[in-house]
Short mmCIF file of C-alpha atoms in Angstrom, two decimals:
data_model
loop_
_atom_site.label_atom_id
_atom_site.label_comp_id
_atom_site.label_asym_id
_atom_site.label_seq_id
_atom_site.Cartn_x
_atom_site.Cartn_y
_atom_site.Cartn_z
CA UNK A 24 21.05 -16.01 -42.82
CA UNK A 25 19.92 -14.43 -39.50
CA UNK A 26 18.21 -16.67 -36.96
CA UNK A 27 14.62 -16.20 -35.86
CA UNK A 28 15.81 -14.64 -32.60
CA UNK A 29 17.89 -12.08 -34.49
CA UNK A 30 14.90 -11.16 -36.65
CA UNK A 31 12.61 -10.63 -33.65
CA UNK A 32 11.29 -7.06 -33.25
CA UNK A 33 11.78 -5.29 -29.92
CA UNK A 34 8.37 -6.38 -28.68
CA UNK A 35 9.30 -6.33 -25.00
CA UNK A 36 9.93 -2.60 -25.15
CA UNK A 37 6.52 -2.09 -26.79
CA UNK A 38 4.77 -4.19 -24.12
CA UNK A 39 6.59 -2.41 -21.30
CA UNK A 40 5.56 0.97 -22.72
CA UNK A 41 1.87 0.13 -22.34
CA UNK A 42 1.21 2.02 -25.59
CA UNK A 43 -1.57 0.12 -27.41
CA UNK A 44 -0.48 1.34 -30.86
CA UNK A 45 3.12 0.19 -30.32
CA UNK A 46 1.96 -3.16 -28.92
CA UNK A 47 -0.28 -3.79 -31.94
CA UNK A 48 2.54 -2.85 -34.31
CA UNK A 49 4.89 -5.27 -32.55
CA UNK A 50 2.20 -7.94 -32.73
CA UNK A 51 1.94 -7.59 -36.51
CA UNK A 52 5.70 -8.01 -36.89
CA UNK A 53 5.79 -11.03 -34.56
CA UNK A 54 2.82 -12.69 -36.32
CA UNK A 55 4.55 -12.30 -39.67
CA UNK A 56 7.63 -14.03 -38.27
CA UNK A 57 5.47 -16.72 -36.65
CA UNK A 58 3.76 -17.54 -39.95
CA UNK A 59 7.17 -17.96 -41.58
CA UNK A 60 8.51 -20.10 -38.70
CA UNK A 61 5.53 -21.97 -37.18
CA UNK A 62 7.77 -24.60 -35.59
CA UNK A 63 9.96 -22.01 -33.81
CA UNK A 64 9.01 -21.28 -30.20
CA UNK A 65 10.59 -17.80 -29.97
CA UNK A 66 7.98 -15.92 -32.04
CA UNK A 67 5.20 -17.94 -30.44
CA UNK A 68 6.43 -17.01 -26.97
CA UNK A 69 6.52 -13.34 -27.99
CA UNK A 70 3.00 -13.59 -29.44
CA UNK A 71 1.70 -15.14 -26.20
CA UNK A 72 3.13 -12.36 -24.05
CA UNK A 73 1.83 -9.67 -26.41
CA UNK A 74 -1.64 -11.23 -26.32
CA UNK A 75 -1.45 -11.24 -22.52
CA UNK A 76 -0.62 -7.52 -22.57
CA UNK A 77 -3.67 -6.95 -24.78
CA UNK A 78 -5.94 -8.96 -22.47
CA UNK A 79 -6.42 -11.79 -25.00
CA UNK A 80 -5.33 -14.62 -22.71
CA UNK A 81 -7.81 -17.19 -24.05
CA UNK A 82 -6.29 -16.87 -27.52
CA UNK A 83 -2.77 -17.05 -26.06
CA UNK A 84 -3.63 -20.25 -24.21
CA UNK A 85 -5.15 -21.77 -27.35
CA UNK A 86 -1.94 -21.06 -29.31
CA UNK A 87 0.13 -22.80 -26.64
CA UNK A 88 -2.24 -25.79 -26.51
CA UNK A 89 -2.02 -26.16 -30.30
CA UNK A 90 1.78 -25.93 -30.21
CA UNK A 91 1.94 -28.62 -27.52
CA UNK A 92 -0.17 -30.94 -29.67
CA UNK A 93 2.67 -31.03 -32.18
CA UNK A 94 5.54 -30.55 -29.71
CA UNK A 95 4.29 -32.34 -26.56
CA UNK A 96 7.79 -32.52 -25.05
CA UNK A 97 8.47 -28.77 -25.31
CA UNK A 98 9.41 -27.76 -21.79
CA UNK A 99 9.46 -24.06 -22.67
CA UNK A 100 5.90 -24.17 -24.02
CA UNK A 101 4.71 -25.99 -20.89
CA UNK A 102 6.43 -23.43 -18.67
CA UNK A 103 4.82 -20.54 -20.55
CA UNK A 104 1.40 -22.20 -20.39
CA UNK A 105 1.77 -22.67 -16.64
CA UNK A 106 2.82 -19.03 -16.26
CA UNK A 107 -0.20 -17.84 -18.25
CA UNK A 108 -2.59 -19.86 -16.13
CA UNK A 109 -0.96 -18.61 -12.95
CA UNK A 110 -1.23 -14.90 -13.83
CA UNK A 111 -4.92 -15.48 -14.64
CA UNK A 112 -5.61 -16.84 -11.17
CA UNK A 113 -5.77 -20.51 -12.19
CA UNK A 114 -3.09 -21.48 -9.72
CA UNK A 115 -4.09 -25.12 -9.31
CA UNK A 116 -3.96 -25.66 -13.09
CA UNK A 117 -0.61 -23.88 -13.25
CA UNK A 118 0.94 -25.97 -10.49
CA UNK A 119 -0.44 -29.17 -12.06
CA UNK A 120 1.13 -28.21 -15.41
CA UNK A 121 4.54 -27.55 -13.81
CA UNK A 122 4.50 -30.72 -11.73
CA UNK A 123 3.56 -32.76 -14.80
CA UNK A 124 6.46 -31.15 -16.64
CA UNK A 125 8.88 -31.96 -13.82
CA UNK A 126 7.65 -35.55 -13.98
CA UNK A 127 8.73 -35.66 -17.64
CA UNK A 128 11.79 -33.46 -17.30
CA UNK A 129 13.03 -33.25 -13.69
CA UNK A 130 16.07 -31.26 -14.82
CA UNK A 131 13.98 -28.34 -16.15
CA UNK A 132 15.47 -25.57 -14.02
CA UNK A 133 12.99 -22.87 -15.10
CA UNK A 134 9.97 -25.01 -14.16
CA UNK A 135 11.42 -25.97 -10.78
CA UNK A 136 12.39 -22.40 -9.91
CA UNK A 137 8.94 -21.19 -10.97
CA UNK A 138 7.17 -23.83 -8.89
CA UNK A 139 9.35 -22.93 -5.90
CA UNK A 140 8.33 -19.26 -6.15
CA UNK A 141 4.65 -20.20 -6.38
CA UNK A 142 4.88 -22.44 -3.33
CA UNK A 143 6.46 -19.55 -1.42
CA UNK A 144 3.56 -17.31 -2.47
CA UNK A 145 1.10 -19.95 -1.26
CA UNK A 146 2.81 -20.09 2.13
CA UNK A 147 4.22 -23.59 1.55
CA UNK A 148 7.82 -22.67 2.35
CA UNK A 149 8.83 -26.14 3.57
CA UNK A 150 7.59 -27.74 0.33
CA UNK A 151 9.39 -25.03 -1.65
CA UNK A 152 12.67 -25.81 0.15
CA UNK A 153 12.21 -29.51 -0.61
CA UNK A 154 11.49 -28.87 -4.30
CA UNK A 155 14.57 -26.67 -4.72
CA UNK A 156 16.80 -29.15 -2.87
CA UNK A 157 15.57 -31.98 -5.13
CA UNK A 158 16.60 -29.90 -8.13
CA UNK A 159 20.03 -29.17 -6.70
CA UNK A 160 20.56 -32.89 -6.14
CA UNK A 161 20.21 -33.26 -9.93
CA UNK A 162 21.95 -29.99 -10.89
CA UNK A 163 24.46 -29.13 -8.13
CA UNK A 164 25.63 -25.51 -7.90
CA UNK A 165 22.98 -24.36 -10.39
CA UNK A 166 22.64 -20.62 -9.73
CA UNK A 167 18.91 -20.19 -10.38
CA UNK A 168 18.06 -23.14 -8.15
CA UNK A 169 20.38 -21.88 -5.41
CA UNK A 170 18.57 -18.56 -5.60
CA UNK A 171 15.18 -20.31 -5.39
CA UNK A 172 16.37 -22.33 -2.40
CA UNK A 173 17.64 -19.21 -0.63
CA UNK A 174 14.33 -17.43 -1.08
CA UNK A 175 12.46 -20.51 0.14
CA UNK A 176 14.69 -20.75 3.21
CA UNK A 177 14.05 -17.07 3.94
CA UNK A 178 10.29 -17.66 3.69
CA UNK A 179 10.70 -20.61 6.06
CA UNK A 180 12.30 -18.33 8.65
CA UNK A 181 15.83 -19.67 8.12
CA UNK A 182 17.35 -16.22 7.53
CA UNK A 183 21.02 -16.94 8.22
CA UNK A 184 20.92 -20.16 6.17
CA UNK A 185 19.14 -18.27 3.37
CA UNK A 186 21.88 -15.60 3.37
CA UNK A 187 24.55 -18.29 3.03
CA UNK A 188 22.67 -19.96 0.18
CA UNK A 189 22.12 -16.70 -1.72
CA UNK A 190 25.78 -15.68 -1.27
CA UNK A 191 26.67 -19.07 -2.73
CA UNK A 192 24.26 -18.41 -5.61
CA UNK A 193 25.94 -15.04 -6.14
CA UNK A 194 29.32 -16.74 -6.33
CA UNK A 195 27.86 -19.16 -8.87
CA UNK A 196 26.46 -16.27 -10.96
CA UNK A 197 28.70 -13.31 -10.07
CA UNK A 198 27.32 -11.16 -12.89
CA UNK A 199 23.68 -11.63 -11.86
CA UNK A 200 22.27 -8.38 -10.52
CA UNK A 201 19.03 -10.10 -9.44
CA UNK A 202 20.86 -12.67 -7.30
CA UNK A 203 23.02 -9.95 -5.75
CA UNK A 204 19.91 -7.92 -5.00
CA UNK A 205 18.21 -10.85 -3.26
CA UNK A 206 21.34 -11.55 -1.21
CA UNK A 207 21.70 -7.88 -0.26
CA UNK A 208 18.04 -7.67 0.75
CA UNK A 209 18.47 -10.64 3.09
CA UNK A 210 21.66 -9.18 4.55
CA UNK A 211 19.60 -6.07 5.32
CA UNK A 212 16.98 -8.22 7.07
CA UNK A 213 19.63 -9.72 9.39
CA UNK A 214 21.21 -6.28 9.99
CA UNK A 215 24.43 -7.04 8.12
CA UNK A 216 23.98 -3.70 6.35
CA UNK A 217 27.59 -2.72 5.68
CA UNK A 218 28.27 -6.15 4.14
CA UNK A 219 25.10 -5.87 2.07
CA UNK A 220 26.01 -2.41 0.77
CA UNK A 221 29.51 -3.59 -0.16
CA UNK A 222 27.92 -6.43 -2.15
CA UNK A 223 25.31 -4.32 -3.97
CA UNK A 224 27.23 -1.07 -4.58
CA UNK A 225 29.12 -2.27 -7.72
CA UNK A 226 25.82 -3.35 -9.29
CA UNK A 227 23.97 -0.21 -8.18
CA UNK A 228 26.59 2.14 -9.64
CA UNK A 229 26.85 0.31 -12.98
CA UNK A 230 25.42 2.22 -16.00
CA UNK A 231 22.87 -0.54 -16.61
CA UNK A 232 21.73 -0.85 -12.98
CA UNK A 233 18.07 -1.59 -12.36
CA UNK A 234 16.12 0.95 -10.30
CA UNK A 235 15.13 -1.96 -8.03
CA UNK A 236 18.83 -2.28 -7.20
CA UNK A 237 18.98 1.42 -6.32
CA UNK A 238 16.16 0.87 -3.83
CA UNK A 239 17.99 -1.80 -1.83
CA UNK A 240 21.25 0.19 -2.14
CA UNK A 241 19.54 3.26 -0.64
CA UNK A 242 18.11 1.20 2.23
CA UNK A 243 21.45 -0.44 2.99
CA UNK A 244 23.42 2.81 2.75
CA UNK A 245 21.16 4.62 5.22
CA UNK A 246 21.08 1.62 7.57
CA UNK A 247 24.90 1.42 7.39
CA UNK A 248 25.11 5.13 8.32
CA UNK A 249 26.17 6.27 4.88
CA UNK A 250 23.49 8.96 4.40
CA UNK A 251 25.17 10.83 1.52
CA UNK A 252 25.39 7.68 -0.57
CA UNK A 253 21.86 6.67 0.41
CA UNK A 254 20.41 10.06 -0.56
CA UNK A 255 22.28 9.92 -3.86
CA UNK A 256 20.46 6.70 -4.75
CA UNK A 257 17.14 8.15 -3.56
CA UNK A 258 17.66 11.18 -5.79
CA UNK A 259 18.28 8.95 -8.78
CA UNK A 260 15.15 6.96 -8.03
CA UNK A 261 13.10 10.15 -7.78
CA UNK A 262 14.43 11.88 -10.88
CA UNK A 263 15.75 9.36 -13.41
CA UNK A 264 13.33 9.03 -16.40
CA UNK A 265 13.78 5.24 -16.27
CA UNK A 266 12.04 5.31 -12.90
CA UNK A 267 8.84 6.92 -14.19
CA UNK A 268 6.73 3.90 -13.31
CA UNK A 269 3.74 3.82 -10.97
CA UNK A 270 4.53 0.46 -9.33
CA UNK A 271 8.17 1.41 -8.77
CA UNK A 272 7.41 4.85 -7.33
CA UNK A 273 5.00 3.35 -4.81
CA UNK A 274 8.02 1.55 -3.38
CA UNK A 275 10.28 4.59 -3.83
CA UNK A 276 8.09 6.83 -1.66
CA UNK A 277 7.98 4.15 1.04
CA UNK A 278 11.78 3.87 1.01
CA UNK A 279 12.22 7.67 1.09
CA UNK A 280 9.98 7.88 4.17
CA UNK A 281 11.73 4.87 5.72
CA UNK A 282 15.17 6.43 5.23
CA UNK A 283 14.35 10.10 5.96
CA UNK A 284 11.25 9.83 8.16
CA UNK A 285 7.64 10.29 7.09
CA UNK A 286 7.32 14.07 7.27
CA UNK A 287 10.87 14.81 6.14
CA UNK A 288 10.52 12.29 3.31
CA UNK A 289 7.28 13.80 2.02
CA UNK A 290 8.76 17.31 2.22
CA UNK A 291 11.87 16.14 0.34
CA UNK A 292 9.74 14.67 -2.45
CA UNK A 293 7.49 17.75 -2.56
CA UNK A 294 10.55 19.98 -3.04
CA UNK A 295 11.56 17.84 -6.02
CA UNK A 296 8.07 18.09 -7.50
CA UNK A 297 7.99 21.84 -6.99
CA UNK A 298 11.38 22.22 -8.70
CA UNK A 299 10.29 20.00 -11.59
CA UNK A 300 12.99 17.40 -10.92
CA UNK A 301 10.82 14.49 -9.73
CA UNK A 302 9.42 12.06 -12.29
CA UNK A 303 5.69 12.30 -12.97
CA UNK A 304 4.77 9.01 -11.31
CA UNK A 305 6.41 10.12 -8.04
CA UNK A 306 4.17 13.19 -8.14
CA UNK A 307 1.21 10.83 -8.51
CA UNK A 308 2.41 8.72 -5.59
CA UNK A 309 2.91 11.74 -3.34
CA UNK A 310 -0.56 12.96 -4.25
CA UNK A 311 -2.03 9.56 -3.34
CA UNK A 312 -0.21 9.61 -0.01
CA UNK A 313 -1.33 13.07 1.13
CA UNK A 314 -4.88 12.45 -0.15
CA UNK A 315 -5.05 9.32 2.02
CA UNK A 316 -4.31 11.63 4.96
CA UNK A 317 -7.16 13.93 3.77
CA UNK A 318 -4.63 16.78 3.89
CA UNK A 319 -6.40 19.35 1.72
CA UNK A 320 -3.62 21.92 1.95
CA UNK A 321 -0.95 19.53 0.69
CA UNK A 322 -3.26 18.20 -2.06
CA UNK A 323 -3.76 21.75 -3.33
CA UNK A 324 -0.02 22.49 -3.12
CA UNK A 325 0.83 19.43 -5.19
CA UNK A 326 -1.83 20.29 -7.78
CA UNK A 327 -0.60 23.88 -7.98
CA UNK A 328 3.04 22.80 -8.35
CA UNK A 329 2.22 20.16 -10.97
CA UNK A 330 -0.24 22.44 -12.74
CA UNK A 331 2.45 25.09 -13.20
CA UNK A 332 4.60 22.49 -14.95
CA UNK A 333 1.89 20.59 -16.81
CA UNK A 334 4.18 19.37 -19.60
CA UNK A 335 6.27 17.53 -17.02
CA UNK A 336 3.44 16.36 -14.72
CA UNK A 337 0.44 15.46 -16.92
CA UNK A 338 -0.37 12.23 -15.02
CA UNK A 339 -0.16 13.92 -11.63
CA UNK A 340 -2.59 16.60 -12.77
CA UNK A 341 -4.83 13.99 -14.41
CA UNK A 342 -4.96 11.93 -11.20
CA UNK A 343 -5.88 15.02 -9.21
CA UNK A 344 -8.69 15.92 -11.61
CA UNK A 345 -10.11 12.40 -11.91
CA UNK A 346 -9.82 11.35 -8.26
CA UNK A 347 -8.89 14.02 -5.73
CA UNK A 348 -10.25 17.38 -6.88
CA UNK A 349 -13.06 17.06 -4.30
CA UNK A 350 -10.41 17.59 -1.62
CA UNK A 351 -9.81 21.18 -2.72
CA UNK A 352 -11.27 23.87 -0.48
CA UNK A 353 -12.45 25.99 -3.41
CA UNK A 354 -13.72 24.89 -6.80
CA UNK A 355 -12.54 28.23 -8.18
CA UNK A 356 -8.92 27.08 -7.91
CA UNK A 357 -9.51 24.33 -10.48
CA UNK A 358 -11.80 26.38 -12.70
CA UNK A 359 -9.26 29.20 -12.95
CA UNK A 360 -6.51 26.73 -13.77
CA UNK A 361 -8.62 25.14 -16.55
CA UNK A 362 -9.44 28.57 -18.01
CA UNK A 363 -5.81 29.69 -17.93
CA UNK A 364 -4.34 26.47 -19.38
CA UNK A 365 -6.85 25.41 -22.04
CA UNK A 366 -4.33 25.22 -24.89
CA UNK A 367 -1.80 23.15 -22.92
CA UNK A 368 -4.52 20.89 -21.50
CA UNK A 369 -5.51 19.87 -25.03
CA UNK A 370 -1.94 18.69 -25.70
CA UNK A 371 -2.18 16.01 -23.00
CA UNK A 372 -4.98 13.51 -23.51
CA UNK A 373 -5.04 12.20 -19.89
CA UNK A 374 -5.35 15.77 -18.60
CA UNK A 375 -8.01 16.57 -21.20
CA UNK A 376 -9.94 13.51 -19.94
CA UNK A 377 -9.34 14.63 -16.35
CA UNK A 378 -11.13 17.90 -17.06
CA UNK A 379 -14.11 15.87 -18.26
CA UNK A 380 -13.96 13.81 -15.06
CA UNK A 381 -13.89 17.02 -13.00
CA UNK A 382 -17.10 18.24 -14.66
CA UNK A 383 -18.65 14.82 -14.09
CA UNK A 384 -17.81 14.84 -10.37
CA UNK A 385 -19.66 18.15 -10.08
CA UNK A 386 -22.65 16.63 -11.91
CA UNK A 387 -22.13 19.07 -14.77
CA UNK A 388 -23.18 16.41 -17.27
CA UNK A 389 -23.63 18.71 -20.23
CA UNK A 390 -20.22 20.34 -19.77
CA UNK A 391 -18.61 16.90 -19.43
CA UNK A 392 -20.34 15.56 -22.54
CA UNK A 393 -19.48 18.65 -24.60
CA UNK A 394 -15.87 18.42 -23.51
CA UNK A 395 -15.41 14.70 -24.21
CA UNK A 396 -17.64 14.07 -27.23
CA UNK A 397 -14.97 14.82 -29.84
CA UNK A 398 -12.62 12.08 -28.61
CA UNK A 399 -12.45 10.28 -32.02
CA UNK A 400 -10.15 13.03 -33.27
CA UNK A 401 -7.62 12.63 -30.46
CA UNK A 402 -4.56 10.43 -30.10
CA UNK A 403 -3.97 8.26 -27.05
CA UNK A 404 -7.61 7.91 -26.02
CA UNK A 405 -8.17 4.97 -23.67
CA UNK A 406 -11.42 3.16 -22.80
CA UNK A 407 -11.64 4.75 -19.34
CA UNK A 408 -11.91 8.16 -20.98
CA UNK A 409 -14.84 7.05 -23.14
CA UNK A 410 -16.46 5.59 -20.01
CA UNK A 411 -16.53 9.15 -18.62
CA UNK A 412 -18.42 10.32 -21.70
CA UNK A 413 -20.88 7.45 -21.40
CA UNK A 414 -21.54 8.31 -17.77
CA UNK A 415 -22.15 11.95 -18.69
CA UNK A 416 -24.61 10.92 -21.41
CA UNK A 417 -26.38 8.63 -18.95
CA UNK A 418 -26.65 11.58 -16.57
CA UNK A 419 -28.43 13.46 -19.36
CA UNK A 420 -30.78 10.53 -19.95
CA UNK A 421 -29.29 9.77 -23.39
CA UNK A 422 -28.89 6.01 -22.84
CA UNK A 423 -28.70 4.91 -26.47
CA UNK A 424 -25.85 7.37 -27.10
CA UNK A 425 -24.12 6.21 -23.92
CA UNK A 426 -24.40 2.58 -25.03
CA UNK A 427 -22.87 3.45 -28.40
CA UNK A 428 -19.89 4.98 -26.59
CA UNK A 429 -19.51 1.91 -24.36
CA UNK A 430 -19.50 -0.34 -27.43
CA UNK A 431 -16.85 1.82 -29.08
CA UNK A 432 -14.67 1.63 -25.95
CA UNK A 433 -14.99 -2.17 -25.85
CA UNK A 434 -13.56 -2.35 -29.36
CA UNK A 435 -10.28 -0.91 -28.08
CA UNK A 436 -7.50 -2.80 -26.24
CA UNK A 437 -8.92 -3.22 -22.71
CA UNK A 438 -7.84 -1.32 -19.63
CA UNK A 439 -9.01 -1.23 -16.00
CA UNK A 440 -12.39 0.20 -17.05
CA UNK A 441 -13.56 -2.91 -18.95
CA UNK A 442 -15.62 -4.36 -16.04
CA UNK A 443 -17.44 -1.06 -15.59
CA UNK A 444 -18.03 -0.63 -19.33
CA UNK A 445 -19.54 -4.11 -19.60
CA UNK A 446 -21.61 -3.76 -16.44
CA UNK A 447 -23.13 -0.45 -17.58
CA UNK A 448 -23.81 -1.59 -21.15
CA UNK A 449 -25.33 -4.88 -19.99
CA UNK A 450 -27.56 -3.21 -17.40
CA UNK A 451 -28.83 -0.62 -19.88
CA UNK A 452 -29.64 -3.40 -22.34
CA UNK A 453 -31.49 -5.34 -19.65
CA UNK A 454 -33.54 -2.26 -18.76
CA UNK A 455 -34.56 -2.04 -22.43
CA UNK A 456 -35.78 -5.65 -22.42
CA UNK A 457 -32.60 -7.13 -23.88
CA UNK A 458 -31.37 -9.06 -20.83
CA UNK A 459 -30.10 -11.92 -23.02
CA UNK A 460 -27.88 -9.50 -24.92
CA UNK A 461 -26.70 -7.99 -21.65
CA UNK A 462 -25.86 -11.48 -20.39
CA UNK A 463 -23.67 -12.03 -23.47
CA UNK A 464 -21.84 -8.76 -22.85
CA UNK A 465 -21.04 -9.87 -19.28
CA UNK A 466 -20.07 -13.37 -20.43
CA UNK A 467 -17.06 -11.90 -22.26
CA UNK A 468 -15.51 -10.73 -19.00
CA UNK A 469 -12.45 -12.80 -18.10
CA UNK A 470 -12.27 -14.47 -14.65
CA UNK A 471 -9.62 -11.91 -13.79
CA UNK A 472 -11.90 -9.07 -14.91
CA UNK A 473 -14.77 -10.38 -12.78
CA UNK A 474 -12.63 -9.90 -9.68
CA UNK A 475 -12.81 -6.14 -10.27
CA UNK A 476 -16.60 -5.91 -10.60
CA UNK A 477 -17.43 -4.21 -7.30
CA UNK A 478 -19.80 -1.68 -5.78
CA UNK A 479 -22.34 -0.18 -8.15
CA UNK A 480 -21.02 -2.24 -11.08
CA UNK A 481 -21.60 -5.38 -9.03
CA UNK A 482 -25.18 -4.20 -8.49
CA UNK A 483 -25.65 -3.70 -12.24
CA UNK A 484 -24.27 -7.17 -12.92
CA UNK A 485 -26.51 -8.83 -10.31
CA UNK A 486 -29.58 -7.05 -11.73
CA UNK A 487 -28.75 -7.96 -15.33
CA UNK A 488 -28.17 -11.63 -14.58
CA UNK A 489 -31.38 -11.78 -12.53
CA UNK A 490 -33.45 -10.38 -15.40
CA UNK A 491 -31.80 -12.85 -17.76
CA UNK A 492 -32.70 -15.69 -15.37
CA UNK A 493 -36.33 -14.49 -14.93
CA UNK A 494 -36.98 -15.21 -18.58
CA UNK A 495 -35.88 -18.80 -18.05
CA UNK A 496 -38.02 -19.54 -15.00
CA UNK A 497 -40.84 -22.05 -15.45
CA UNK A 498 -43.32 -20.43 -13.04
CA UNK A 499 -44.09 -17.10 -11.43
CA UNK A 500 -43.28 -18.58 -8.00
CA UNK A 501 -39.83 -19.62 -9.19
CA UNK A 502 -39.23 -16.12 -10.57
CA UNK A 503 -40.44 -14.46 -7.35
CA UNK A 504 -38.05 -16.63 -5.33
CA UNK A 505 -35.21 -15.47 -7.56
CA UNK A 506 -36.42 -11.87 -7.14
CA UNK A 507 -36.26 -12.19 -3.35
CA UNK A 508 -32.73 -13.58 -3.55
CA UNK A 509 -31.64 -10.74 -5.84
CA UNK A 510 -33.20 -8.15 -3.52
CA UNK A 511 -31.10 -9.56 -0.70
CA UNK A 512 -27.89 -9.19 -2.71
CA UNK A 513 -28.77 -5.63 -3.71
CA UNK A 514 -29.71 -4.72 -0.14
CA UNK A 515 -26.26 -5.87 1.03
CA UNK A 516 -24.54 -3.79 -1.67
CA UNK A 517 -26.75 -0.81 -0.79
CA UNK A 518 -25.54 -0.87 2.81
CA UNK A 519 -21.96 -0.34 1.63
CA UNK A 520 -22.80 2.42 -0.87
CA UNK A 521 -22.84 6.00 0.41
CA UNK A 522 -23.55 7.64 -2.95
CA UNK A 523 -27.09 6.33 -3.37
CA UNK A 524 -26.26 4.87 -6.79
CA UNK A 525 -27.02 1.27 -5.81
CA UNK A 526 -30.40 2.35 -4.49
CA UNK A 527 -31.18 3.94 -7.87
CA UNK A 528 -30.08 0.75 -9.65
CA UNK A 529 -32.32 -1.27 -7.33
CA UNK A 530 -35.33 0.91 -8.17
CA UNK A 531 -34.73 0.55 -11.91
CA UNK A 532 -34.30 -3.20 -11.53
CA UNK A 533 -37.50 -3.65 -9.50
CA UNK A 534 -39.47 -1.59 -12.02
CA UNK A 535 -38.25 -3.76 -14.88
CA UNK A 536 -38.64 -7.00 -12.88
CA UNK A 537 -42.29 -6.26 -12.16
CA UNK A 538 -42.90 -5.60 -15.85
CA UNK A 539 -41.36 -8.97 -16.72
CA UNK A 540 -43.29 -10.84 -14.03
CA UNK A 541 -46.63 -9.28 -15.03
CA UNK A 542 -46.15 -10.10 -18.72
CA UNK A 543 -48.12 -13.34 -19.37
CA UNK A 544 -45.82 -14.18 -22.27
CA UNK A 545 -42.88 -14.62 -19.88
CA UNK A 546 -44.04 -18.05 -18.73
CA UNK A 547 -45.80 -19.23 -21.91
CA UNK A 548 -42.68 -20.22 -23.83
CA UNK A 549 -41.92 -23.86 -24.42
CA UNK A 550 -39.34 -25.23 -22.03
#
């Protein structure tokens, strides 16, 4: 009879892919296993991490709380609960959970190592060193704790001591690529580059090597004056399909420029993009870098190179269309490309959405709406794409249709556009006299999501909440005081907005606020 672990679906791969359909499929399989084995932590742990990937952290936390009611001594459940709270910004709660766990189970290595990392992040390196040393007094030579201690010592400025500790950790866990990588990185920091490359090379050349290991290997090889080996690792980082990851390629481009020089590094990457060898996310990263320099010529060259090889660089082209097309010297360049590549564009949903974004940037609302309106028949549509359609419909004055699109997008697994979707829908409701409904829409934003409500969306949120509060004021004077306070907030946001959008939001808000304040029924309700 196979164990629960052996029956587990490959949910990690689904989560790492970011594909909503695959994640939901993995969730169904994990939930089935969880129902059959409610006392087993493995499927619960998988369910919690899947829920986190889907943005359903409150449900994940509730599952862990319920499990701990029946298994209050489960160290693994407590560790996962602390982790969940930490990633959601509740750091004090997370630290309290871990410290309580260490009070019950001082030998819990995972909890102690986790707490040590958090203390390092908080700048409490001395406390982190103390915590790791206390653990090693209980579990001498424990590799994970030695690693935690070494990282804490490095953060405390004890570089040479940290190197010695991490080399000892590597001896304790000679097969651990992560420990070797940490030790090699510290050797690089103290300029013992040849020694560091000798340590990391066997891991970096292994078939299962992590791209993060290639990064430190490239740095060490170039610093140790082994340019051919260093460039070999850089080439792998730039071209291996496993490295097609936005976060990784941000670091890759930095390392390329560090090793080869800024101009030479950018030219080296551009040559790989032009030849079609570079992974798509490196094309995106190069585009971001040259756009930050406002280098219109290079932006156009990257778009042209990626556009000629659209099947290989859909995300690079999509990023150009959604974010940087305004940097082109002629709009005709993009229009001709769209006309010539219509059939291929429709094969790549992000690029198809990018074309809609391009129309929207040019205030061609009708063209954008016509292009995006048939999204229900497409695969791979994400909420941010439907947000574009809603914005186009708003530009045409079709608010009820825009709101319907925002609601449809909010039914999908969330992405980075959720704060904007909620802010727009709530504001439109408030302008229609439904501020209470708008307040409920905003109330569903997670604390983490609220951190990303900025600029014009912040203005919409402030206006919506003010209108909701007006209807709960006891007197006109109280409401007018709130109005003055809201005007101050909007005025501050308006100063930082060059597009004029916040000013338009302010006008709409003031119009609606005056209607509410002049309505005698507003202050006649029972309190």
